[in-house]
mmCIF file of C-alpha atoms in Angstrom:
data_model
loop_
_atom_site.group_PDB
_atom_site.id
_atom_site.type_symbol
_atom_site.label_atom_id
_atom_site.label_comp_id
_atom_site.label_asym_id
_atom_site.label_seq_id
_atom_site.Cartn_x
_atom_site.Cartn_y
_atom_site.Cartn_z
ATOM 1 C CA MET S 77 -86.035 -10.339 -36.681
ATOM 2 C CA ASP S 78 -82.743 -11.554 -37.702
ATOM 3 C CA LEU S 79 -79.690 -11.109 -35.478
ATOM 4 C CA GLN S 80 -77.701 -9.537 -38.219
ATOM 5 C CA GLN S 81 -80.343 -6.908 -38.905
ATOM 6 C CA ARG S 82 -80.877 -5.810 -35.315
ATOM 7 C CA PRO S 83 -79.114 -2.576 -34.432
ATOM 8 C CA THR S 84 -76.737 -2.829 -31.512
ATOM 9 C CA THR S 85 -76.304 -0.069 -29.003
ATOM 10 C CA GLY S 86 -73.314 -1.547 -27.267
ATOM 11 C CA ARG S 87 -75.337 -2.708 -24.304
ATOM 12 C CA THR S 88 -76.824 -6.076 -23.948
ATOM 13 C CA HIS S 89 -80.283 -6.727 -22.696
ATOM 14 C CA THR S 90 -79.089 -8.531 -19.574
ATOM 15 C CA SER S 91 -76.984 -5.605 -18.372
ATOM 16 C CA SER S 92 -80.001 -3.290 -18.289
ATOM 17 C CA LYS S 93 -81.832 -5.759 -16.077
ATOM 18 C CA ARG S 94 -78.935 -5.841 -13.651
ATOM 19 C CA ARG S 95 -78.929 -2.138 -13.422
ATOM 20 C CA SER S 96 -82.563 -1.976 -12.548
ATOM 21 C CA ASN S 97 -82.051 -4.384 -9.651
ATOM 22 C CA ARG S 98 -79.417 -2.220 -8.021
ATOM 23 C CA SER S 99 -80.402 0.244 -5.450
ATOM 24 C CA SER S 100 -79.317 3.833 -5.694
ATOM 25 C CA VAL S 101 -78.094 4.052 -2.112
ATOM 26 C CA PRO S 102 -74.298 4.006 -1.604
ATOM 27 C CA VAL S 103 -72.772 1.013 0.120
ATOM 28 C CA ALA S 104 -71.718 2.876 3.212
ATOM 29 C CA ARG S 105 -75.286 3.923 3.916
ATOM 30 C CA ARG S 106 -76.966 0.623 3.303
ATOM 31 C CA GLU S 107 -78.399 -0.960 6.254
ATOM 32 C CA VAL S 108 -77.985 -4.613 6.494
ATOM 33 C CA THR S 109 -80.713 -6.312 8.382
ATOM 34 C CA GLY S 110 -80.295 -9.656 9.966
ATOM 35 C CA VAL S 111 -76.695 -10.102 8.921
ATOM 36 C CA GLN S 112 -74.032 -10.040 11.574
ATOM 37 C CA PRO S 113 -70.660 -8.516 10.596
ATOM 38 C CA LYS S 114 -67.900 -11.039 10.296
ATOM 39 C CA ILE S 115 -65.457 -10.945 13.135
ATOM 40 C CA ARG S 116 -61.983 -11.980 12.211
ATOM 41 C CA ALA S 117 -59.996 -13.920 14.684
ATOM 42 C CA PRO S 118 -56.923 -11.987 15.893
ATOM 43 C CA ARG S 119 -53.825 -13.071 14.115
ATOM 44 C CA PRO S 120 -51.279 -14.549 16.461
ATOM 45 C CA ALA S 121 -48.040 -12.526 16.739
ATOM 46 C CA PHE S 122 -45.097 -13.878 14.790
ATOM 47 C CA LYS S 123 -43.188 -16.016 17.209
ATOM 48 C CA ILE S 124 -39.465 -16.423 16.879
ATOM 49 C CA GLY S 125 -38.228 -19.757 18.035
ATOM 50 C CA PRO S 126 -34.715 -21.107 18.451
ATOM 51 C CA LYS S 127 -34.716 -22.496 14.921
ATOM 52 C CA GLU S 128 -35.520 -19.122 13.401
ATOM 53 C CA ILE S 129 -32.873 -17.396 15.534
ATOM 54 C CA PHE S 130 -30.272 -19.955 14.459
ATOM 55 C CA VAL S 131 -31.167 -19.490 10.794
ATOM 56 C CA VAL S 132 -30.998 -15.692 11.045
ATOM 57 C CA ALA S 133 -27.664 -15.873 12.900
ATOM 58 C CA ALA S 134 -26.232 -18.288 10.321
ATOM 59 C CA VAL S 135 -27.305 -16.025 7.447
ATOM 60 C CA LEU S 136 -25.778 -12.981 9.167
ATOM 61 C CA ILE S 137 -22.500 -14.816 9.782
ATOM 62 C CA LEU S 138 -22.371 -15.936 6.160
ATOM 63 C CA MET S 139 -23.025 -12.389 4.998
ATOM 64 C CA LEU S 140 -20.280 -11.044 7.257
ATOM 65 C CA LEU S 141 -17.811 -13.631 5.989
ATOM 66 C CA ALA S 142 -18.806 -12.973 2.402
ATOM 67 C CA THR S 143 -18.108 -9.240 2.831
ATOM 68 C CA ALA S 144 -15.145 -9.410 5.245
ATOM 69 C CA LEU S 145 -12.694 -11.173 2.948
ATOM 70 C CA PRO S 146 -13.199 -8.857 -0.027
ATOM 71 C CA LEU S 147 -13.016 -5.842 2.282
ATOM 72 C CA ARG S 148 -9.755 -7.091 3.771
ATOM 73 C CA ASN S 149 -8.325 -7.601 0.279
ATOM 74 C CA TYR S 150 -9.523 -4.154 -0.746
ATOM 75 C CA PHE S 151 -7.828 -2.424 2.203
ATOM 76 C CA GLN S 152 -4.613 -4.420 1.721
ATOM 77 C CA GLN S 153 -4.515 -3.430 -1.918
ATOM 78 C CA ARG S 154 -5.210 0.204 -1.083
ATOM 79 C CA HIS S 155 -2.285 0.133 1.367
ATOM 80 C CA ALA S 156 -0.046 -1.448 -1.257
ATOM 81 C CA ILE S 157 -1.071 1.224 -3.755
ATOM 82 C CA VAL S 158 -0.283 4.019 -1.285
ATOM 83 C CA THR S 159 3.088 2.439 -0.470
ATOM 84 C CA ALA S 160 3.915 2.070 -4.158
ATOM 85 C CA GLN S 161 2.927 5.681 -4.854
ATOM 86 C CA GLN S 162 5.155 6.889 -2.016
ATOM 87 C CA ALA S 163 8.033 4.816 -3.367
ATOM 88 C CA ILE S 164 7.468 6.232 -6.841
ATOM 89 C CA GLU S 165 7.467 9.796 -5.504
ATOM 90 C CA SER S 166 10.695 9.241 -3.560
ATOM 91 C CA LYS S 167 12.366 7.649 -6.583
ATOM 92 C CA GLN S 168 11.288 10.561 -8.780
ATOM 93 C CA GLU S 169 12.763 13.022 -6.283
ATOM 94 C CA GLU S 170 15.988 11.016 -6.180
ATOM 95 C CA LYS S 171 16.019 10.940 -9.987
ATOM 96 C CA GLN S 172 15.666 14.730 -10.154
ATOM 97 C CA GLN S 173 18.549 15.125 -7.675
ATOM 98 C CA LEU S 174 20.738 12.796 -9.705
ATOM 99 C CA ILE S 175 19.912 14.591 -12.955
ATOM 100 C CA ALA S 176 20.829 17.921 -11.320
ATOM 101 C CA GLU S 177 24.088 16.383 -10.067
ATOM 102 C CA ILE S 178 24.924 15.043 -13.548
ATOM 103 C CA GLU S 179 24.279 18.482 -15.035
ATOM 104 C CA ARG S 180 26.539 20.016 -12.399
ATOM 105 C CA TYR S 181 29.306 17.494 -13.184
ATOM 106 C CA GLN S 182 29.109 18.327 -16.880
ATOM 107 C CA SER S 183 29.646 22.056 -16.375
ATOM 108 C CA GLU S 184 33.114 23.445 -17.085
ATOM 109 C CA ASP S 185 33.152 25.555 -13.929
ATOM 110 C CA TYR S 186 32.584 22.517 -11.689
ATOM 111 C CA ILE S 187 35.336 20.554 -13.445
ATOM 112 C CA ARG S 188 37.813 23.427 -12.959
ATOM 113 C CA GLU S 189 36.857 23.813 -9.298
ATOM 114 C CA GLU S 190 37.281 20.112 -8.581
ATOM 115 C CA ALA S 191 40.637 20.057 -10.409
ATOM 116 C CA ARG S 192 41.840 22.892 -8.171
ATOM 117 C CA ASN S 193 40.533 21.299 -4.956
ATOM 118 C CA ARG S 194 41.442 17.672 -5.536
ATOM 119 C CA LEU S 195 44.454 17.807 -7.799
ATOM 120 C CA GLY S 196 45.934 21.229 -6.975
ATOM 121 C CA VAL S 197 45.797 22.405 -10.575
ATOM 122 C CA ILE S 198 46.511 26.118 -11.095
ATOM 123 C CA GLN S 199 45.784 28.194 -14.131
ATOM 124 C CA PRO S 200 48.622 29.858 -16.082
ATOM 125 C CA GLY S 201 49.478 33.187 -14.491
ATOM 126 C CA GLU S 202 48.212 32.179 -11.019
ATOM 127 C CA SER S 203 50.482 31.781 -8.009
ATOM 128 C CA ALA S 204 50.088 28.843 -5.644
ATOM 129 C CA TYR S 205 50.502 29.392 -1.917
ATOM 130 C CA ARG S 206 50.597 26.809 0.861
ATOM 131 C CA ILE S 207 49.495 28.077 4.218
ATOM 132 C CA ILE S 208 50.930 26.269 7.215
ATOM 133 C CA ASP S 209 49.274 26.655 10.575
ATOM 134 C CA PRO S 210 51.781 27.961 13.126
ATOM 135 C CA GLU S 211 49.958 26.076 15.897
ATOM 136 C CA MET S 212 50.539 22.775 14.165
ATOM 137 C CA LYS S 213 52.965 20.594 16.116
ATOM 138 C CA ARG S 214 55.670 18.589 14.602
ATOM 139 C CA GLU S 215 54.164 15.248 15.689
ATOM 140 C CA HIS S 216 51.043 15.836 13.615
ATOM 141 C CA THR S 217 52.936 16.294 10.423
ATOM 142 C CA THR S 218 53.290 13.396 8.140
ATOM 143 C CA GLN S 219 56.715 12.006 7.695
ATOM 144 C CA GLY S 220 57.376 9.957 4.689
ATOM 145 C CA ARG S 221 58.842 6.543 5.337
ATOM 146 C CA ASP S 222 60.829 4.806 2.757
ATOM 147 C CA PRO S 223 59.223 1.381 2.311
ATOM 148 C CA SER S 224 62.380 0.049 0.712
ATOM 149 C CA SER S 225 64.346 0.687 3.921
ATOM 150 C CA GLU S 226 62.258 -1.810 5.888
ATOM 151 C CA LYS S 227 63.333 -5.438 5.642
ATOM 152 C CA HIS S 228 60.568 -7.849 4.679
ATOM 153 C CA ASP S 229 60.879 -11.583 4.662
ATOM 154 C CA PRO S 230 59.364 -13.450 1.741
ATOM 155 C CA TRP S 231 55.747 -14.436 2.232
ATOM 156 C CA PHE S 232 56.478 -18.126 2.760
ATOM 157 C CA GLU S 233 58.933 -17.362 5.574
ATOM 158 C CA GLN S 234 56.391 -15.102 7.239
ATOM 159 C CA LEU S 235 53.797 -17.883 6.983
ATOM 160 C CA TRP S 236 56.187 -20.484 8.405
ATOM 161 C CA GLY S 237 57.081 -18.169 11.247
ATOM 162 C CA GLN S 238 53.437 -17.812 12.183
ATOM 163 C CA VAL S 239 52.868 -21.582 12.064
ATOM 164 C CA ALA S 240 56.006 -22.260 14.131
ATOM 165 C CA GLY S 241 55.015 -19.586 16.612
ATOM 166 C CA ALA S 242 51.592 -21.176 16.989
ATOM 167 C CA ASP S 243 53.174 -24.580 17.651
ATOM 168 C CA ASP S 244 55.425 -23.055 20.316
ATOM 169 C CA ALA S 245 52.444 -21.384 21.984
ATOM 170 C CA VAL S 246 50.521 -24.680 22.103
ATOM 171 C CA ALA S 247 53.556 -26.497 23.537
ATOM 172 C CA ASP S 248 54.026 -23.803 26.205
ATOM 173 C CA ARG S 249 50.365 -24.026 27.163
ATOM 174 C CA GLY S 250 50.503 -27.813 27.343
ATOM 175 C CA SER S 251 53.569 -27.799 29.597
ATOM 176 C CA ALA S 252 51.989 -25.195 31.869
ATOM 177 C CA LEU S 253 48.850 -27.333 32.257
ATOM 178 C CA GLY S 254 50.841 -30.512 32.860
ATOM 179 C CA GLN S 255 52.791 -29.159 35.887
#
């Protein structure tokens, strides 16, 4: 028979022989005769020596250093952000106060009130009164002095008088020390 003409079933001839050699008993129930089970030697426990401890410590230190610096920078930047936000909020509040003050200054009522208080301006048809406290003593009142009545020397004479006075004071001190 030719190989091309033989029908194939999907199984080869050798596989059927292998199957016939197998026993039908499961592996757990097979009894092995004459074969001793293999005894594995106990595995020694993992020993940590000084070299291993040093390596682990060095790795941990490097990891701490690698995370510490970025963490420090992170917290510093967070603090700077919080500080900047607080400054922004305070500046915005100050800005709102200044805007309200500008609006108040631009109102006609405020301008009239300030003219009355600071400059003593009165409206037509109003009467101005000055109230004097009866308890006020005469010494507390202001008395106008006439600056033209006082005699002033020219500036260069005042300067020379101060220089001459200083020379006299030094001479007096020197003579007092010498005696």
